XYZ file of C-alpha atoms in Angstrom:
739
model
C 7.473 34.647 -60.844
C 10.183 33.936 -58.240
C 13.552 32.096 -59.489
C 12.545 29.104 -61.020
C 14.786 27.206 -58.793
C 13.601 28.186 -55.502
C 10.968 26.413 -52.999
C 9.116 29.931 -53.304
C 8.441 29.576 -56.960
C 5.227 27.441 -56.430
C 1.535 27.669 -55.696
C 0.672 26.902 -52.194
C -2.410 25.208 -53.595
C -2.731 22.484 -55.639
C -5.276 21.257 -58.133
C -6.225 17.252 -59.791
C -3.488 18.111 -62.875
C -0.793 18.638 -59.773
C -1.741 16.235 -57.512
C -2.999 13.446 -59.546
C -2.228 13.754 -63.494
C 1.304 14.495 -63.351
C 2.575 12.526 -60.330
C 0.733 9.602 -61.855
C 2.018 10.062 -65.272
C 5.716 10.419 -63.699
C 5.087 7.240 -61.553
C 6.113 9.569 -58.509
C 2.897 9.159 -56.596
C 1.427 11.882 -53.900
C 0.990 9.509 -51.104
C 4.495 7.763 -51.530
C 6.089 11.604 -51.050
C 3.762 12.135 -47.992
C 4.801 8.956 -46.559
C 8.598 9.461 -47.407
C 7.825 13.277 -46.239
C 6.824 12.172 -43.112
C 9.510 9.628 -42.312
C 12.021 12.495 -43.057
C 10.838 15.126 -41.354
C 8.323 14.217 -38.373
C 10.775 14.646 -35.681
C 10.364 15.805 -32.046
C 12.822 18.535 -32.513
C 11.064 20.015 -35.121
C 8.069 20.215 -33.608
C 6.361 23.101 -31.672
C 2.941 22.488 -29.715
C 0.794 25.353 -27.884
C -2.036 23.624 -25.742
C -5.179 24.938 -24.369
C -7.372 23.090 -22.014
C -9.532 23.844 -18.525
C -6.722 21.902 -16.536
C -4.020 23.449 -14.526
C -0.383 23.641 -16.171
C 0.742 20.342 -14.639
C -2.254 18.427 -15.616
C -1.904 19.785 -19.175
C 2.095 18.830 -19.461
C 1.391 15.109 -18.533
C -1.027 14.714 -21.338
C 0.914 16.399 -23.557
C 4.117 14.154 -22.590
C 1.928 10.926 -22.562
C 0.825 11.549 -26.029
C 4.216 12.852 -27.741
C 6.992 11.165 -25.469
C 7.290 8.569 -28.610
C 7.912 10.759 -31.387
C 11.682 9.979 -32.472
C 14.085 12.747 -32.561
C 15.569 12.212 -36.173
C 19.251 13.342 -37.129
C 17.695 16.211 -39.435
C 17.714 19.783 -39.111
C 15.184 22.434 -40.178
C 16.322 23.691 -43.882
C 17.146 27.116 -44.420
C 17.285 28.609 -47.820
C 19.736 31.275 -48.191
C 19.549 32.352 -51.773
C 17.201 34.924 -52.622
C 13.952 34.389 -54.375
C 14.589 36.628 -56.979
C 17.627 36.958 -58.790
C 18.885 39.987 -60.988
C 16.982 39.280 -64.050
C 13.878 39.096 -62.015
C 14.390 42.524 -60.407
C 13.574 45.842 -61.640
C 10.699 44.350 -63.680
C 6.990 45.154 -64.312
C 4.427 42.763 -64.451
C 0.948 43.628 -65.843
C -2.032 41.075 -64.857
C -5.675 40.452 -65.757
C -7.867 39.718 -63.276
C -10.820 38.010 -63.312
C -12.992 40.698 -61.298
C -12.475 44.485 -62.703
C -9.996 45.237 -59.619
C -7.131 47.937 -60.149
C -4.007 47.242 -57.977
C -0.267 48.364 -57.906
C 1.713 46.328 -55.664
C 5.335 47.112 -55.229
C 7.882 44.430 -53.971
C 11.563 44.840 -52.730
C 14.085 42.347 -51.918
C 15.635 42.552 -48.613
C 17.599 40.163 -46.543
C 16.444 37.892 -43.898
C 15.459 40.233 -40.910
C 13.955 37.528 -38.686
C 16.674 37.615 -36.005
C 16.326 41.491 -35.862
C 12.969 41.129 -34.507
C 14.246 42.954 -31.182
C 14.600 45.908 -33.029
C 12.917 46.739 -36.164
C 10.052 49.056 -37.152
C 9.282 49.228 -40.399
C 7.264 52.801 -39.830
C 10.906 54.094 -38.942
C 12.206 53.761 -42.345
C 11.615 57.164 -43.780
C 13.859 59.220 -46.185
C 16.042 60.814 -43.789
C 17.420 58.054 -41.777
C 16.991 56.710 -38.249
C 15.320 59.175 -35.943
C 16.171 57.732 -32.277
C 13.132 59.762 -30.714
C 10.952 58.102 -33.488
C 12.252 54.853 -31.987
C 11.871 55.801 -28.475
C 8.019 56.925 -29.279
C 7.395 53.431 -31.296
C 9.031 51.389 -28.311
C 6.717 53.320 -25.792
C 3.281 53.173 -27.787
C 4.601 49.192 -28.179
C 5.094 48.493 -24.820
C 1.646 50.393 -24.077
C -0.295 48.415 -25.995
C 1.316 44.929 -24.501
C 0.674 46.278 -21.154
C -2.760 47.328 -21.985
C -3.425 44.319 -24.179
C -7.412 43.277 -24.524
C -7.863 40.173 -24.128
C -8.687 37.701 -27.096
C -10.183 34.158 -27.793
C -7.918 31.504 -26.016
C -8.158 29.490 -29.054
C -7.025 31.822 -31.712
C -4.222 32.753 -28.951
C -2.977 29.716 -28.672
C -3.381 28.919 -32.608
C -1.227 32.137 -33.196
C 1.704 31.093 -30.709
C 2.357 27.760 -32.505
C 4.120 29.467 -35.516
C 5.754 32.245 -33.371
C 7.200 29.421 -31.480
C 9.278 28.706 -34.786
C 10.226 32.389 -35.427
C 11.521 33.544 -32.168
C 13.603 32.417 -29.134
C 11.226 30.483 -26.532
C 11.397 33.128 -23.602
C 10.595 35.901 -26.393
C 7.308 34.179 -28.083
C 4.813 36.445 -25.820
C 6.574 39.874 -26.479
C 7.947 39.409 -29.694
C 5.565 40.768 -31.767
C 5.059 43.402 -29.330
C 8.122 44.771 -27.780
C 10.924 46.904 -29.458
C 14.170 47.001 -26.738
C 17.077 47.554 -29.024
C 18.086 50.667 -31.065
C 19.892 50.006 -34.248
C 20.476 52.665 -36.739
C 22.681 51.095 -38.752
C 19.771 48.393 -39.258
C 17.816 50.593 -40.157
C 20.334 52.236 -42.889
C 20.965 49.252 -44.283
C 17.050 48.307 -44.661
C 17.070 51.488 -46.168
C 19.509 50.665 -48.725
C 17.334 47.981 -50.051
C 14.605 50.320 -51.028
C 15.749 51.048 -54.641
C 13.971 50.749 -57.766
C 16.978 48.318 -59.339
C 16.025 46.024 -56.344
C 11.889 46.005 -56.675
C 9.578 44.132 -58.748
C 6.279 46.108 -59.822
C 2.840 44.180 -60.216
C -0.029 46.278 -61.911
C -3.305 44.408 -62.174
C -6.333 45.847 -64.286
C -8.727 44.779 -67.076
C -7.329 47.375 -69.139
C -4.372 45.092 -70.009
C -6.520 42.743 -72.132
C -4.847 42.426 -74.989
C -1.693 43.894 -73.742
C -0.125 40.266 -72.412
C 2.061 37.596 -73.886
C 1.489 34.377 -71.393
C -0.947 32.403 -69.456
C -0.345 30.758 -65.886
C -0.917 27.037 -66.935
C -3.061 26.398 -63.844
C -5.086 29.355 -63.151
C -5.380 30.537 -66.705
C -4.248 33.978 -65.692
C -3.142 36.388 -68.512
C 0.338 38.277 -67.489
C 3.055 40.010 -69.071
C 6.637 40.544 -67.512
C 8.909 43.398 -68.802
C 12.223 45.230 -67.819
C 11.801 48.590 -66.254
C 13.764 50.793 -68.713
C 17.199 51.848 -67.408
C 16.243 55.324 -68.201
C 13.393 54.729 -66.036
C 15.525 53.516 -63.089
C 17.766 56.063 -63.273
C 15.062 58.741 -63.011
C 13.662 57.459 -59.830
C 17.121 57.133 -58.523
C 17.182 60.494 -58.367
C 17.574 62.391 -54.863
C 14.388 64.341 -55.410
C 11.969 64.238 -52.310
C 8.481 64.547 -52.924
C 7.159 67.397 -50.973
C 4.403 65.518 -49.501
C 6.891 63.225 -47.821
C 7.678 65.033 -44.345
C 9.027 63.579 -41.209
C 6.498 62.315 -38.498
C 5.975 65.076 -36.014
C 5.827 64.202 -32.339
C 2.120 62.024 -31.495
C -0.209 64.534 -29.783
C -2.406 61.331 -29.651
C -0.114 59.280 -27.279
C -1.892 58.667 -24.161
C 0.062 59.239 -20.592
C -2.640 59.060 -18.244
C -3.983 55.500 -17.446
C -6.263 55.995 -14.736
C -9.030 54.215 -13.880
C -12.305 55.927 -13.273
C -13.706 54.807 -9.810
C -16.659 52.703 -9.734
C -18.839 51.285 -7.818
C -19.602 47.718 -8.978
C -22.707 47.209 -7.417
C -24.486 50.591 -8.013
C -23.275 50.677 -11.995
C -25.814 49.516 -14.474
C -25.579 45.748 -15.451
C -25.883 46.654 -19.203
C -26.056 49.869 -21.471
C -28.875 52.471 -20.754
C -29.953 55.808 -22.158
C -27.697 58.437 -20.288
C -28.842 61.138 -22.980
C -31.678 62.174 -25.169
C -32.799 64.729 -27.421
C -34.146 65.736 -30.483
C -31.182 65.241 -32.345
C -29.340 62.806 -30.361
C -29.712 59.453 -28.217
C -26.704 58.178 -26.134
C -26.127 54.936 -24.745
C -23.922 54.677 -21.985
C -22.017 51.370 -20.026
C -18.950 51.990 -17.918
C -16.912 49.109 -17.709
C -16.980 47.078 -14.865
C -15.170 43.773 -15.713
C -12.198 44.328 -18.286
C -10.782 47.560 -16.288
C -8.461 48.654 -19.010
C -7.800 52.474 -19.628
C -9.676 52.667 -23.045
C -12.882 53.496 -24.650
C -15.437 52.281 -27.429
C -17.542 54.956 -28.877
C -19.839 54.281 -31.528
C -21.421 56.934 -33.567
C -24.602 56.141 -36.022
C -25.782 59.250 -38.634
C -29.102 58.598 -39.560
C -31.566 60.306 -41.864
C -34.618 59.185 -43.868
C -33.304 60.744 -47.589
C -30.939 58.160 -47.861
C -32.638 54.826 -48.471
C -35.066 56.533 -50.301
C -33.640 55.790 -53.508
C -30.333 54.431 -55.207
C -29.086 57.147 -56.257
C -28.964 58.871 -52.382
C -27.116 55.395 -51.129
C -24.371 55.832 -54.037
C -24.098 59.572 -53.017
C -23.474 58.891 -49.466
C -21.097 55.959 -50.179
C -18.872 57.935 -52.426
C -19.125 60.775 -49.881
C -17.806 57.998 -47.143
C -15.040 56.966 -49.386
C -13.786 60.450 -50.329
C -13.846 61.522 -46.501
C -12.024 58.534 -45.507
C -9.246 58.984 -47.877
C -8.918 62.583 -46.726
C -8.540 61.994 -43.362
C -6.371 59.326 -43.364
C -3.766 61.797 -42.948
C -5.304 62.758 -39.867
C -5.968 59.539 -38.507
C -2.317 58.090 -38.884
C -1.053 58.987 -35.595
C -3.863 58.276 -33.778
C -3.708 55.099 -35.342
C 0.025 54.588 -33.992
C -1.186 55.641 -30.803
C -3.562 52.730 -30.639
C -6.540 54.979 -31.215
C -8.711 53.893 -34.007
C -11.120 55.263 -36.276
C -13.703 52.923 -38.531
C -15.818 54.683 -40.417
C -18.018 53.025 -43.358
C -21.566 53.915 -45.272
C -24.785 52.403 -44.455
C -28.456 51.914 -45.937
C -29.596 54.947 -43.600
C -26.443 57.244 -43.435
C -23.010 56.274 -42.012
C -21.400 55.330 -39.092
C -17.907 55.355 -37.472
C -16.304 53.574 -34.211
C -13.798 55.159 -32.313
C -11.776 52.712 -29.788
C -8.341 52.384 -27.683
C -6.943 54.598 -25.097
C -9.692 56.673 -23.524
C -7.589 59.913 -22.765
C -7.437 61.372 -26.318
C -10.377 59.819 -27.314
C -12.210 63.598 -27.022
C -9.244 64.960 -29.028
C -9.931 62.751 -32.199
C -13.654 62.836 -31.927
C -13.476 66.751 -31.947
C -11.147 66.272 -35.007
C -13.520 64.352 -36.835
C -16.620 66.412 -36.332
C -14.828 69.565 -37.259
C -13.424 67.949 -40.456
C -16.872 66.485 -41.459
C -18.543 70.001 -41.220
C -15.676 71.701 -42.987
C -14.665 68.899 -45.801
C -14.583 70.054 -49.058
C -14.759 67.671 -52.379
C -11.772 67.386 -54.629
C -13.195 66.709 -57.978
C -10.612 64.887 -59.174
C -10.490 62.340 -56.514
C -14.387 62.219 -56.738
C -14.072 61.061 -60.255
C -11.381 58.078 -59.316
C -14.056 57.539 -56.432
C -16.517 57.252 -58.305
C -15.126 55.032 -61.400
C -13.978 52.914 -58.183
C -17.428 52.674 -57.162
C -18.836 51.453 -60.495
C -16.034 48.781 -60.965
C -17.157 47.537 -57.716
C -20.971 47.098 -58.374
C -19.769 45.457 -61.294
C -17.530 42.975 -59.753
C -20.289 41.949 -57.458
C -21.471 39.673 -60.237
C -17.911 37.365 -59.632
C -18.797 36.521 -56.231
C -18.970 33.296 -54.941
C -22.790 31.955 -55.959
C -23.647 31.016 -52.422
C -22.989 34.651 -51.207
C -25.053 35.887 -53.912
C -27.961 33.904 -52.878
C -27.652 35.157 -49.354
C -27.299 39.032 -50.737
C -30.578 38.504 -52.929
C -32.187 36.883 -50.020
C -31.908 40.147 -48.022
C -32.473 42.400 -51.100
C -35.821 40.621 -51.446
C -36.972 40.711 -48.110
C -35.657 43.811 -46.775
C -38.247 46.958 -47.364
C -35.223 48.996 -48.078
C -32.071 47.509 -50.133
C -31.126 48.210 -53.521
C -29.708 45.878 -55.694
C -26.040 46.065 -57.646
C -28.193 46.549 -60.786
C -30.308 49.228 -59.619
C -27.160 51.056 -57.695
C -25.550 50.755 -61.109
C -27.654 52.057 -63.104
C -28.358 55.323 -60.797
C -24.771 56.398 -60.415
C -24.257 57.908 -63.975
C -25.770 61.076 -63.156
C -23.774 61.797 -59.787
C -21.489 64.869 -59.952
C -19.928 66.815 -57.458
C -22.565 69.027 -57.207
C -24.920 66.331 -56.573
C -22.667 65.240 -53.622
C -22.516 68.907 -52.141
C -26.247 69.201 -52.202
C -27.069 65.738 -50.929
C -24.918 66.287 -47.547
C -25.904 69.819 -46.893
C -29.860 68.299 -46.946
C -28.412 65.452 -44.914
C -26.486 67.628 -42.221
C -29.771 69.479 -41.817
C -32.029 66.464 -41.418
C -30.675 63.612 -39.314
C -30.607 61.862 -36.144
C -27.687 60.363 -34.175
C -27.418 57.294 -32.018
C -24.179 56.797 -30.061
C -23.439 54.212 -27.893
C -20.395 54.921 -25.251
C -17.991 52.188 -23.178
C -15.209 51.742 -21.423
C -13.151 53.819 -19.045
C -15.558 56.639 -19.079
C -17.443 58.357 -16.523
C -20.710 60.527 -16.793
C -18.661 64.030 -16.932
C -16.512 62.329 -19.995
C -19.532 61.232 -21.820
C -21.100 64.553 -21.612
C -18.176 65.897 -23.261
C -18.500 63.465 -25.790
C -22.027 64.302 -26.664
C -21.250 67.835 -26.317
C -19.005 67.619 -29.518
C -21.566 64.967 -31.203
C -24.604 67.623 -30.810
C -23.839 71.105 -30.858
C -22.520 71.911 -34.123
C -25.300 70.543 -35.817
C -28.113 72.157 -33.364
C -26.207 75.366 -34.396
C -26.443 74.692 -38.011
C -28.430 76.794 -40.173
C -31.697 75.494 -41.539
C -31.207 72.205 -39.221
C -34.828 70.410 -38.379
C -35.005 67.662 -36.107
C -36.661 64.285 -37.568
C -40.259 63.670 -36.557
C -40.770 60.353 -34.907
C -42.189 58.791 -37.888
C -39.078 59.573 -39.949
C -37.052 57.495 -37.209
C -38.291 54.323 -38.531
C -36.090 52.426 -39.730
C -36.228 49.213 -42.514
C -38.980 46.768 -42.075
C -38.994 43.301 -43.247
C -41.558 41.951 -45.692
C -43.587 39.091 -44.372
C -44.468 36.185 -46.726
C -47.995 34.660 -46.478
C -48.586 31.661 -44.584
C -48.151 28.720 -47.011
C -46.228 30.505 -49.521
C -43.508 29.246 -51.212
C -41.533 31.748 -53.688
C -38.590 31.440 -55.860
C -36.054 33.902 -57.387
C -33.428 33.120 -59.778
C -30.376 34.551 -61.400
C -28.034 33.507 -63.744
C -24.208 33.517 -63.563
C -22.021 33.069 -66.522
C -19.087 33.524 -64.393
C -18.975 30.331 -62.241
C -19.233 26.906 -63.269
C -21.152 26.073 -59.802
C -24.737 27.570 -58.654
C -25.775 28.570 -54.946
C -28.882 27.907 -53.563
C -30.228 29.253 -50.295
C -33.769 28.286 -48.875
C -35.164 30.901 -46.318
C -37.616 29.812 -43.983
C -39.482 32.888 -42.392
C -39.734 32.164 -38.746
C -42.081 34.930 -37.331
C -41.175 37.966 -35.218
C -37.981 38.125 -32.951
C -38.553 37.832 -29.418
C -37.205 35.477 -26.387
C -39.047 32.360 -26.922
C -38.915 32.359 -30.813
C -35.232 32.938 -30.537
C -34.899 29.675 -28.354
C -37.021 27.700 -30.278
C -35.342 28.517 -33.632
C -31.759 27.770 -32.244
C -32.833 24.880 -30.624
C -34.426 23.228 -33.808
C -30.833 24.296 -36.112
C -28.495 22.874 -33.123
C -30.752 19.717 -33.444
C -30.498 19.531 -36.819
C -27.496 21.430 -37.930
C -25.086 18.279 -37.804
C -27.411 15.759 -39.771
C -27.846 18.467 -42.288
C -24.259 18.450 -43.136
C -23.654 14.912 -42.853
C -26.689 14.251 -45.245
C -26.252 16.909 -47.593
C -22.551 17.349 -47.867
C -21.008 14.032 -46.718
C -23.807 11.218 -48.266
C -25.053 13.299 -50.981
C -22.243 15.264 -51.528
C -23.930 18.339 -53.388
C -20.987 20.418 -52.521
C -18.294 22.178 -50.252
C -20.345 24.512 -48.917
C -23.255 23.137 -46.947
C -24.660 24.833 -44.079
C -27.667 25.417 -41.784
C -28.308 28.522 -39.812
C -30.418 31.091 -38.601
C -30.181 34.708 -39.182
C -32.161 37.914 -37.834
C -33.509 40.942 -39.842
C -35.206 43.993 -39.134
C -36.421 41.841 -36.204
C -38.145 38.956 -37.919
C -36.408 34.945 -37.538
C -35.244 33.020 -40.460
C -34.054 29.272 -40.604
C -31.983 28.870 -43.617
C -29.993 26.099 -45.525
C -27.294 27.219 -48.011
C -25.577 25.328 -50.755
C -23.233 26.026 -53.182
C -22.962 22.848 -56.120
C -22.073 22.198 -59.480
C -25.587 20.554 -59.594
C -28.896 22.182 -61.067
C -30.251 24.288 -57.995
C -33.581 22.265 -58.793
C -32.043 19.435 -57.822
C -30.437 20.732 -54.877
C -33.206 22.237 -53.986
C -35.386 19.125 -53.908
C -32.479 17.332 -52.152
C -32.808 20.009 -49.269
C -36.437 19.685 -49.057
C -36.258 15.761 -48.933
C -33.900 16.123 -46.085
C -36.158 18.619 -44.443
C -39.117 15.998 -44.739
C -37.096 13.410 -42.849
C -36.312 15.643 -39.816
C -39.682 14.634 -38.510
C -38.408 11.407 -38.141
C -35.201 12.470 -36.696
C -37.209 14.768 -33.803
C -39.604 11.901 -33.431
C -36.689 9.225 -32.587
C -34.588 11.784 -30.413
C -34.673 10.344 -26.685
C -34.721 12.493 -23.939
C -31.285 12.210 -22.909
C -30.044 13.608 -26.585
C -32.597 15.941 -26.403
C -31.229 17.718 -22.874
C -27.882 17.442 -24.213
C -28.600 19.663 -27.093
C -30.216 22.136 -24.480
C -26.901 22.278 -22.579
C -25.151 22.940 -25.596
C -27.392 25.812 -26.841
C -27.167 26.863 -23.143
C -23.290 26.727 -22.950
C -23.000 28.813 -26.340
C -25.485 31.294 -25.125
C -23.831 31.899 -22.183
C -20.574 32.289 -23.418
C -18.894 35.610 -22.264
C -16.964 37.865 -24.585
C -13.292 37.282 -23.907
C -12.121 40.957 -24.314
C -13.394 44.680 -23.955
C -13.947 45.453 -27.911
C -15.479 41.605 -28.791
C -18.338 42.948 -25.202
C -18.625 46.594 -27.106
C -19.430 44.688 -30.345
C -22.225 42.162 -28.452
C -23.738 45.525 -26.935
C -23.687 47.477 -29.996
C -25.469 45.047 -32.108
C -28.552 45.210 -29.980
C -28.897 49.008 -30.659
C -28.083 48.260 -34.071
C -30.838 45.791 -34.439
C -32.940 47.924 -32.140
C -34.147 45.502 -29.915
C -32.376 46.722 -27.026
C -32.403 43.667 -24.575
C -28.752 43.575 -24.056
C -29.052 40.214 -21.356
C -31.056 38.732 -24.191
C -28.818 35.116 -23.632
C -29.661 35.237 -19.729
C -33.515 35.423 -20.673
C -33.401 32.762 -23.538
C -31.629 29.864 -21.076
C -33.961 30.644 -18.659
C -36.743 30.088 -21.084
C -34.641 27.221 -22.526
C -35.305 25.206 -19.473
C -38.984 24.867 -20.062
C -38.684 24.372 -23.752
C -39.847 20.611 -24.825
C -38.995 18.543 -27.591
C -42.582 18.624 -28.478
C -42.598 22.387 -28.792
C -39.828 21.939 -31.379
C -42.085 19.183 -33.357
C -45.012 21.675 -33.566
C -42.491 24.259 -34.548
C -40.886 21.733 -37.349
C -44.683 20.938 -38.387
C -45.913 24.325 -38.131
C -43.187 26.320 -40.076
C -40.442 24.170 -41.571
C -42.335 21.027 -42.939
C -43.154 21.090 -46.479
C -47.038 20.982 -46.134
C -46.876 22.801 -42.843
C -49.811 25.774 -42.480
C -47.537 28.478 -41.598
C -44.676 27.690 -43.559
C -43.484 30.736 -45.348
C -40.379 30.049 -47.752
C -38.226 31.965 -50.135
C -35.348 30.303 -52.110
C -32.865 31.937 -53.836
C -31.044 30.047 -57.084
C -27.790 31.653 -58.691
C -27.862 29.080 -61.741
C -24.743 28.722 -63.529
C -24.773 28.028 -67.325
C -21.223 26.634 -67.229
C -20.686 22.812 -67.196
C -23.476 21.782 -65.014
C -23.487 18.268 -63.968
C -25.316 16.368 -66.458
C -28.831 14.603 -66.265
C -28.929 14.916 -62.326
C -32.754 15.828 -62.751
C -33.239 12.456 -64.282
C -32.120 10.603 -61.206
C -34.889 12.288 -58.841
C -37.560 9.715 -57.389
C -40.955 9.777 -58.266
C -41.945 10.789 -54.209
C -38.706 13.661 -54.659
C -40.637 15.165 -58.140
C -44.013 14.973 -56.188
C -42.570 16.579 -53.227
C -41.104 19.306 -55.052
C -44.583 19.782 -57.140
C -46.624 19.923 -54.198
C -44.580 22.694 -52.889
C -46.536 24.996 -55.009
C -43.458 27.609 -55.717
C -44.408 30.709 -57.493
C -41.520 32.447 -59.160
C -40.610 36.217 -58.598
C -39.941 37.919 -62.103
C -40.112 41.167 -60.376
C -38.853 42.255 -56.754
C -40.487 45.415 -56.828
C -43.893 44.021 -57.440
C -43.177 40.788 -54.978
C -42.619 43.987 -52.340
C -45.923 45.796 -53.450
C -47.924 42.814 -53.008
C -46.970 41.848 -49.456
C -47.453 43.369 -45.865
C -44.218 44.237 -43.767
C -43.446 43.305 -40.454
C -43.766 45.883 -37.339
C -40.474 47.433 -37.029
C -38.074 46.141 -34.532
C -37.932 47.149 -31.176
C -39.067 49.127 -27.741
C -36.738 51.062 -25.713
C -36.446 49.444 -22.445
C -33.408 50.661 -20.538
C -33.014 54.166 -19.306
C -30.122 56.215 -16.646
C -31.418 56.039 -13.314
């Protein structure tokens, strides 16, 4: 879509046609071109390197010098393209695109000059209709400075990887600060930038399936249908008029901007090491953990609203999701200033209700929480926005069928094995009857019949926690007609228990993908410390060989992985493959591989077994690098209702006592095809498009016998399968209360 002569006018990916067929036809071979590129541009002064290691800086420097000192500095300079990406004929245009998924998007791009040299003074949020405002610049400068000063730690490898491209963009002395600090006030630069935001200097792209039949071009590589047209001059002139939209106003002083960064006093040896129940009532349970490690003036507050009326049918699940989307849209105008002040809100629906997370500087977190709760209780639904959000929800449900087959296999594995889970088709069938009145009626019932579980972590003391608890609890306790949930109503989803020796298969057809997806789920029992360790160690031992055999040697597909997963307190070992081959063939090769694992385990020498244990222990004991990462780890134990918090330490202690015989017994009992306690669910997402021919004919008689003896039973009706099986016990018990 760009200037055809500009290097930007190309894809970042290639195909067999572009990387093999066309070059070979033109006798311009890719390998030769790569060698030519290397010969011309592989120069020391054009290379940037960031290194991560446990060694000291001098040692790392010596290592780098020894490895890179011999690289030649060539007489070349980094190329710079001064010509604009778009010329006049590509501007003031409208492009309509027909997507594969049923999505709708509007994208408006303006052509501006290269602003890279101005990184010390740019701030896009300052581009307002009434011109540069120095106070806004100073506020933004302060916010960015505070964010940098109190920046949370992040994974070192990610940080180092991010630094490398920044060494190209910025002066070396500015690499660490360029993305954060603003120094210079340049109103003339802002005025210049504003001058580019004109309708005659923009490109409009609209994506929608409604454009089917209105296009006149097709992308030669991806087959995407599109059409490009010039925007009429009368439209351009209308947009150029000086009328200002009433909804666009200048920002006000930010009331969420923190000014107090005092850390709460703590006595490290007296503070609990894990989250504990700080408050427990008929409506609210609060877990509290005062941060003693990262010591930042920040907090993390997670709130989960639960009601049993949500999961009982797909109609209610749809209503909850629509309500959350409506509220998010409405509250976005309130959250803008908070987000600028680095106080963030994430709110999303769940199978049991909805939850939100607040994190950022702790001083004003109570102000934002109060605003959220007040708005939740007074929020009224706009009928026009409701229809738009509902229609968007319908399109999203329909588009789920276009997701990658291996993701669909994972989705349906969860739907089949979870007590309360609704398929996209069930949700789609039930959404038609939802209207504004049904949402209002349902939410009135929800607010009168709920339970709240919260987790508070960070620079908070007990007094602050009490204030937040009061903000959460009081509006609902004082609500007319409110009734606390009974203890039995607090039980959440349970997992379907597959019988010993049972091998189940569920299959779905996809007509949108040329590849198929297979997920083999082996149910490994109730989650506890020892089971966790055994299943994790088993996967640690076989993970590499699983990939090497199924992916590298047999080349079943690009997506090949073995994983462990936990769902509603139950453990699974899974193998996932996305392949061009028939799912039956893929599954047979998975079973063939699993049958070979016994030999792998028996031949595993003690030294190798010990290395696997040490490697797993290292993974388990790896500490979160930052405050948010730690908060997410704590919260996951609350969401899963296991409440162990220090599970990794317990698991490492158990790990020392696990023997190779324990792993072999686990394999023989629960993984091997003939294991007496094997419980398997396989999910096939089978493609009807271009399967590789006759692959099943290559199966050996032993493979066929292996598959036949598994006695696989097909699931024709998910509901009938669930009704005919027991449920595992509900997970978890509370083990920690505030002293």
